[in-house]
XYZ file of C-alpha atoms in Angstrom:
453
model
C 18.768 29.500 9.222
C 16.882 27.620 6.859
C 16.538 30.178 4.208
C 20.411 29.803 3.381
C 19.616 26.872 1.671
C 17.457 27.793 -0.501
C 19.731 31.218 -2.332
C 17.420 31.750 -5.187
C 14.366 31.177 -3.557
C 15.417 33.124 -0.833
C 16.230 35.996 -3.383
C 12.555 35.537 -4.788
C 11.093 35.553 -1.377
C 13.262 39.090 -0.290
C 11.929 40.986 -3.726
C 8.581 39.791 -3.753
C 6.819 39.285 -0.557
C 5.290 42.579 1.287
C 6.969 41.710 4.435
C 6.334 45.612 5.807
C 2.903 45.076 5.676
C 3.468 42.889 8.649
C 3.226 44.698 11.947
C 5.499 42.573 14.535
C 4.418 41.643 17.936
C 6.569 42.870 20.500
C 6.654 39.956 22.066
C 8.428 37.521 19.334
C 7.106 34.704 21.325
C 3.578 35.277 19.678
C 4.215 36.068 16.220
C 3.346 33.059 13.862
C 1.885 34.146 9.980
C 1.001 31.731 7.385
C 0.436 32.196 3.850
C 1.265 30.557 0.215
C 3.316 31.582 -2.566
C 3.344 30.676 -6.071
C 6.960 31.069 -7.566
C 9.337 29.652 -10.304
C 12.456 28.981 -9.104
C 15.778 26.217 -8.888
C 16.423 24.368 -5.810
C 20.442 24.864 -5.290
C 22.363 21.643 -4.727
C 21.690 19.879 -8.388
C 17.867 20.151 -7.727
C 14.889 19.485 -10.583
C 13.601 22.646 -11.692
C 10.412 22.937 -9.877
C 7.537 25.604 -12.194
C 4.921 27.135 -10.348
C 5.566 25.403 -7.373
C 3.617 25.878 -4.447
C 5.347 26.988 -1.357
C 3.892 26.898 2.199
C 6.225 29.568 3.809
C 6.159 29.672 7.863
C 7.311 32.709 9.922
C 8.192 31.885 12.876
C 10.135 34.429 15.670
C 10.742 31.820 18.668
C 14.273 33.498 19.383
C 14.396 36.264 21.950
C 16.446 38.516 19.804
C 13.165 38.633 17.410
C 15.139 36.438 14.583
C 12.710 35.155 12.228
C 13.078 31.858 10.629
C 11.528 31.336 7.327
C 10.505 27.923 6.783
C 9.770 26.515 2.989
C 8.277 23.319 1.925
C 8.043 22.478 -1.647
C 5.439 20.789 -3.408
C 2.713 19.364 -5.847
C 0.083 22.261 -5.113
C -2.512 19.559 -5.731
C -0.992 18.592 -2.304
C -1.011 22.065 -0.674
C -3.484 23.524 1.277
C -5.776 26.173 0.670
C -4.411 29.523 2.358
C -8.147 30.399 2.837
C -8.743 26.827 4.628
C -5.469 27.589 6.731
C -7.463 31.609 7.633
C -10.208 29.872 8.862
C -8.423 26.801 10.623
C -6.217 29.345 12.622
C -9.253 31.531 13.574
C -11.715 28.237 14.339
C -8.925 27.028 16.646
C -8.544 30.305 18.461
C -11.791 30.154 19.252
C -12.420 26.463 20.088
C -9.454 27.126 22.423
C -10.893 30.176 24.020
C -14.495 28.351 24.773
C -15.996 26.446 27.696
C -16.729 23.848 25.038
C -16.695 20.344 26.748
C -16.562 19.226 23.530
C -13.655 15.472 22.701
C -12.271 17.546 19.927
C -11.113 20.510 22.287
C -9.982 18.160 24.929
C -7.251 16.784 22.627
C -7.162 19.233 20.002
C -3.687 20.240 21.245
C -2.060 23.265 19.715
C 0.945 20.499 18.943
C -1.419 18.177 17.261
C -3.287 21.020 15.379
C -0.134 22.333 14.019
C 1.300 18.722 12.875
C -2.443 18.044 11.134
C -3.530 22.007 9.403
C -1.186 21.349 6.207
C -2.248 17.572 5.554
C -4.614 16.460 3.120
C -6.044 13.548 2.134
C -6.052 11.692 -1.809
C -9.807 12.967 -1.511
C -8.453 16.423 -1.116
C -9.761 16.775 2.605
C -7.645 18.238 5.175
C -8.182 19.055 8.982
C -11.068 21.267 8.041
C -13.196 18.948 7.399
C -12.530 16.647 10.051
C -13.425 19.321 13.208
C -15.147 22.071 11.086
C -18.419 21.087 12.475
C -16.751 21.104 16.427
C -15.274 24.006 15.566
C -18.811 26.275 14.678
C -20.635 24.378 17.295
C -18.620 24.526 20.771
C -22.019 21.797 22.394
C -20.943 19.416 20.690
C -20.323 16.043 22.460
C -17.468 14.591 20.358
C -17.101 17.590 17.696
C -15.411 15.653 14.604
C -16.364 14.018 11.521
C -14.391 11.470 8.847
C -14.438 13.278 5.600
C -13.050 9.822 4.125
C -11.703 6.860 5.057
C -8.617 7.786 4.816
C -9.020 10.499 6.914
C -8.711 7.989 9.964
C -5.209 7.231 9.389
C -4.027 10.663 8.017
C -5.215 12.531 11.069
C -5.149 9.543 13.446
C -3.070 11.928 15.799
C -6.716 13.815 16.523
C -8.881 10.509 15.632
C -6.917 8.138 17.973
C -7.484 9.474 21.825
C -11.294 10.467 21.084
C -12.142 7.357 19.628
C -10.243 5.610 22.858
C -12.123 8.322 25.106
C -15.326 7.527 23.625
C -15.177 3.930 23.078
C -14.110 3.182 26.624
C -10.421 2.683 26.228
C -10.603 1.646 22.903
C -6.499 2.358 22.577
C -4.795 2.806 19.123
C -2.820 -0.613 19.934
C -5.794 -2.550 20.297
C -7.450 -4.194 16.513
C -11.497 -4.417 16.301
C -12.018 -8.181 16.029
C -13.411 -9.249 12.682
C -17.153 -9.260 12.189
C -18.881 -12.729 13.504
C -23.291 -12.647 14.027
C -22.782 -15.624 16.018
C -25.530 -18.317 17.046
C -29.006 -15.800 15.973
C -30.884 -18.872 16.947
C -29.800 -17.898 21.076
C -31.557 -14.924 20.555
C -35.015 -14.737 21.544
C -38.050 -13.176 22.620
C -37.632 -10.911 25.533
C -41.188 -10.295 26.539
C -43.338 -12.962 25.038
C -46.198 -11.843 27.211
C -46.227 -8.077 25.720
C -46.420 -6.152 29.570
C -42.755 -4.527 29.330
C -41.335 -4.318 25.884
C -42.953 -1.661 23.684
C -40.672 -2.077 20.718
C -37.644 -3.240 19.459
C -35.214 -2.333 17.488
C -31.122 -3.093 15.774
C -29.444 -0.965 12.825
C -25.917 -0.532 11.793
C -24.302 1.758 9.451
C -22.137 1.135 5.921
C -20.242 2.808 4.162
C -19.454 1.746 0.543
C -15.830 1.057 -0.118
C -14.219 3.675 -3.115
C -16.449 6.226 -2.182
C -15.756 9.601 0.441
C -18.432 10.238 2.685
C -20.331 12.825 2.815
C -18.390 16.099 2.753
C -16.613 14.975 0.107
C -19.334 13.469 -2.722
C -19.536 15.091 -5.606
C -23.691 15.435 -7.001
C -22.408 12.678 -9.496
C -21.205 10.552 -6.890
C -24.367 11.299 -4.975
C -26.659 10.006 -7.805
C -24.005 7.114 -8.772
C -24.176 5.670 -5.097
C -28.222 5.853 -5.084
C -28.698 4.339 -8.180
C -25.801 1.259 -7.161
C -28.012 0.851 -3.935
C -31.419 0.871 -5.699
C -30.814 -1.999 -8.108
C -29.336 -3.639 -4.981
C -31.692 -3.303 -2.918
C -34.685 -4.312 -5.792
C -32.968 -7.602 -5.555
C -33.823 -8.242 -1.691
C -36.572 -10.764 -1.770
C -39.024 -12.870 0.859
C -39.834 -10.812 4.044
C -37.091 -7.877 2.908
C -38.760 -7.504 -0.742
C -39.940 -3.905 -1.131
C -39.462 -0.138 -2.622
C -36.838 2.362 -3.034
C -38.280 5.694 -2.977
C -35.613 8.473 -3.720
C -36.372 11.931 -2.141
C -35.488 13.698 -5.723
C -38.887 14.269 -7.163
C -40.696 12.504 -4.752
C -44.517 12.759 -5.329
C -46.859 14.497 -2.670
C -48.723 10.769 -2.108
C -45.638 9.001 -1.475
C -43.807 11.595 0.356
C -47.450 11.850 3.365
C -47.395 8.404 3.328
C -43.325 8.100 4.374
C -44.333 11.240 7.210
C -47.117 8.854 8.252
C -45.219 6.129 8.602
C -42.536 8.617 10.248
C -39.901 6.716 8.042
C -39.182 10.365 6.269
C -35.475 12.062 6.997
C -35.111 15.802 6.195
C -32.286 18.062 5.491
C -30.408 18.814 8.107
C -32.850 18.953 11.452
C -33.272 15.574 11.416
C -36.179 15.448 13.575
C -37.497 12.306 12.463
C -40.359 11.945 14.476
C -40.154 7.847 14.224
C -41.087 6.087 17.941
C -38.575 3.415 17.077
C -35.279 5.520 15.891
C -34.228 6.894 18.923
C -30.758 8.257 18.242
C -31.636 9.560 14.760
C -34.891 10.802 16.092
C -34.569 12.344 19.197
C -30.620 13.056 20.035
C -31.822 16.747 19.395
C -31.538 19.632 16.592
C -28.078 19.852 17.388
C -26.821 16.945 15.716
C -28.201 18.605 12.454
C -26.908 21.575 13.231
C -23.659 19.359 13.412
C -24.234 18.058 9.888
C -24.847 20.881 8.924
C -21.765 22.558 9.790
C -19.810 19.015 8.540
C -20.842 19.664 5.075
C -22.912 16.576 5.235
C -26.068 17.905 3.118
C -24.329 19.367 -0.105
C -26.757 19.061 -3.092
C -29.526 17.947 -0.984
C -32.121 15.670 -1.621
C -30.362 14.747 -4.762
C -28.527 10.929 -4.417
C -30.950 10.533 -1.397
C -33.560 7.944 -0.717
C -35.447 5.307 1.781
C -36.324 2.004 1.444
C -39.008 -0.343 2.946
C -39.896 -3.714 3.006
C -43.968 -4.223 2.660
C -44.338 -4.786 6.020
C -42.004 -2.262 7.196
C -39.961 -3.694 9.823
C -37.308 -3.382 7.096
C -35.891 0.279 6.635
C -32.530 1.565 4.665
C -31.810 5.558 4.779
C -29.144 5.797 2.060
C -26.786 8.801 2.076
C -28.229 10.521 5.252
C -25.639 10.305 7.793
C -23.795 7.211 6.164
C -23.790 6.023 2.686
C -26.248 3.577 3.901
C -27.970 3.577 7.575
C -29.613 -0.339 7.943
C -32.299 -0.524 10.048
C -34.775 -4.225 11.731
C -37.282 -2.808 13.727
C -41.122 -4.366 14.746
C -43.261 -3.739 17.897
C -42.889 -6.076 20.833
C -39.732 -7.963 21.921
C -38.481 -10.454 19.533
C -35.075 -9.433 19.637
C -34.362 -13.021 17.793
C -36.292 -12.028 15.154
C -35.802 -8.771 14.655
C -31.698 -9.249 14.286
C -32.031 -12.240 12.104
C -33.818 -9.709 10.077
C -30.600 -7.445 9.895
C -28.260 -10.245 9.880
C -30.014 -11.133 6.782
C -30.041 -8.232 4.908
C -26.782 -6.973 5.803
C -24.756 -10.377 4.590
C -27.022 -10.061 1.596
C -26.014 -6.717 0.545
C -22.372 -6.728 1.244
C -22.690 -9.715 -1.593
C -23.391 -6.795 -4.478
C -21.746 -3.756 -2.662
C -18.087 -3.949 -1.006
C -18.353 -1.996 2.162
C -15.208 0.142 3.641
C -13.692 -2.203 6.396
C -10.443 -0.501 8.222
C -8.452 -3.449 9.604
C -7.982 -1.816 13.359
C -10.954 0.400 13.251
C -13.803 -2.528 12.068
C -16.307 -0.631 9.526
C -15.927 2.601 8.839
C -18.528 5.328 9.607
C -18.600 9.669 8.737
C -18.803 10.033 12.790
C -16.609 8.220 14.773
C -18.924 7.435 17.650
C -20.575 4.608 15.227
C -16.946 2.773 14.198
C -16.687 -0.885 14.495
C -19.590 -3.278 14.593
C -21.697 -0.135 14.224
C -24.775 -1.932 15.562
C -27.042 -0.300 17.998
C -29.787 -2.380 19.452
C -32.468 -0.901 21.582
C -36.059 -1.743 23.277
C -38.626 1.353 24.005
C -39.330 -0.205 27.438
C -41.622 0.432 30.407
C -40.565 -0.302 34.030
C -42.795 2.891 36.388
C -41.031 0.632 39.085
C -37.650 1.108 38.623
C -38.122 4.160 37.019
C -38.463 5.417 40.567
C -35.593 3.935 41.404
C -33.284 5.352 39.417
C -30.150 4.422 40.849
C -30.860 0.634 40.617
C -31.611 1.232 37.166
C -28.082 2.699 36.410
C -26.969 0.039 38.821
C -28.263 -2.853 36.325
C -27.128 -0.571 33.499
C -23.528 -0.180 34.187
C -23.163 -3.599 34.484
C -24.872 -4.817 31.033
C -22.483 -1.611 29.614
C -26.362 -0.589 28.763
C -27.460 3.038 27.732
C -30.485 4.486 29.556
C -32.120 7.531 28.079
C -35.579 8.738 27.736
C -37.302 7.714 24.387
C -36.554 11.849 23.374
C -33.025 11.526 23.270
C -30.007 11.749 25.795
C -30.404 14.080 28.885
C -34.664 13.188 28.558
C -36.745 12.004 31.082
C -38.598 9.094 30.834
C -42.615 9.077 29.978
C -44.591 7.262 32.146
C -41.740 5.020 32.826
C -40.623 4.332 28.881
C -36.485 4.361 28.295
C -34.554 3.792 25.272
C -32.108 1.351 26.080
C -29.279 0.004 24.338
C -26.194 -1.113 24.150
C -23.095 1.339 24.766
C -20.047 -0.791 23.428
C -19.534 -1.128 19.838
C -15.900 -1.434 19.410
C -13.855 -4.316 20.929
C -16.434 -6.760 20.838
C -18.244 -8.788 17.855
C -21.715 -7.602 17.012
C -23.074 -10.597 18.405
C -21.362 -10.131 21.983
C -22.822 -6.195 21.341
C -26.400 -7.141 20.981
C -25.785 -10.019 23.319
C -24.818 -7.502 26.178
C -28.187 -5.838 25.613
C -30.540 -9.220 25.955
C -28.828 -9.776 28.886
C -29.186 -6.791 30.698
C -32.713 -5.773 29.638
C -33.375 -9.526 30.881
C -32.445 -8.493 34.077
C -34.283 -5.373 34.316
C -37.255 -7.592 33.312
C -36.903 -9.552 36.471
C -35.994 -6.783 38.627
C -39.278 -4.812 37.808
C -41.233 -8.008 37.865
C -39.802 -8.292 41.217
C -40.616 -5.321 42.936
């Protein structure tokens, strides 16, 4: 057994580990105990001395005769996962495995992958618990995982890759997201010049600042530093993008009420924003807020959070809500070209001043893997009462153009008065322009059919 390779370690373990306190199961295949031990030892074979090294000791009974194997991994304690974290992981995983959860987390977190990833830690200190805690606590999650930092997408790729492939329609781990390409903005115009069908149009994207972890790992100082950096950057915007940044910390009641009246104010945890054009962020149920709370995305609230909007209130930036930045362009009516042009101008301007976190294979990185790649969601609130009465035809066209159809109050809600929130479904494996163009072409087809009925 491995323990014979470490005579002095074994002597320490034999003398100091209270093996007798563990009552071993009659079934040797069911025994698995994990804990951390600090000790002072000199490894055999001329290895250097490790003072107070941190050894992960795993007792695993796999032999039919009940033989216990001791496996020891010695290294810098800063790279070791804390015993309390391991205990939470084991407990949470057992509950998830026994649940009837339909989440992608449960679907792809096999015991083999769990055991392989549970002792890993990123350079920011993120563990598997940071990745899956939301899904462990909310079994009704659709996805169930978040990336605590950019490095997590690589270190925990055994879990992220299959979930990304499933969610993003076959984006395999061998695929590579194309470079950023906004395309020719002038090819997009007004989808509803007579104002008969489209109530409002919106295009948004998410961005993470390079060099910073995501929400769960940010310190309060980093939150404030990022807010200051973002505020100064946005104050340099000109033309129709010119506006004002409103920190949530210390916000006076007059400003707060105005932002509530404008439906711009986001809140801690519930994120039930009540903004008529912010479909996903607003109406995707309080459950998502619970997921974010479980994922430790609301620490130090409201420190480091803020909202920027231009004078015309057609351009909005959320700072440190779910992602570091959520950049939104919107306006009443169906002029997708104007809305898209405004977003492209803003993102390009901001990007000159603040470098964004980008992955060669996955594209732009976000807290939730559902937003990876282009991170772009282009949507309209559209009134199509005749198609609403023929839902199968509506879904047929949506499928053809990769559109997502939902009620204006979020996924799994019905249309009110024949009004739907319709957006592009694909975000990975295509360019920003192609993602928006799919939505453009699909909406044009829906309007054509609605007009003919």
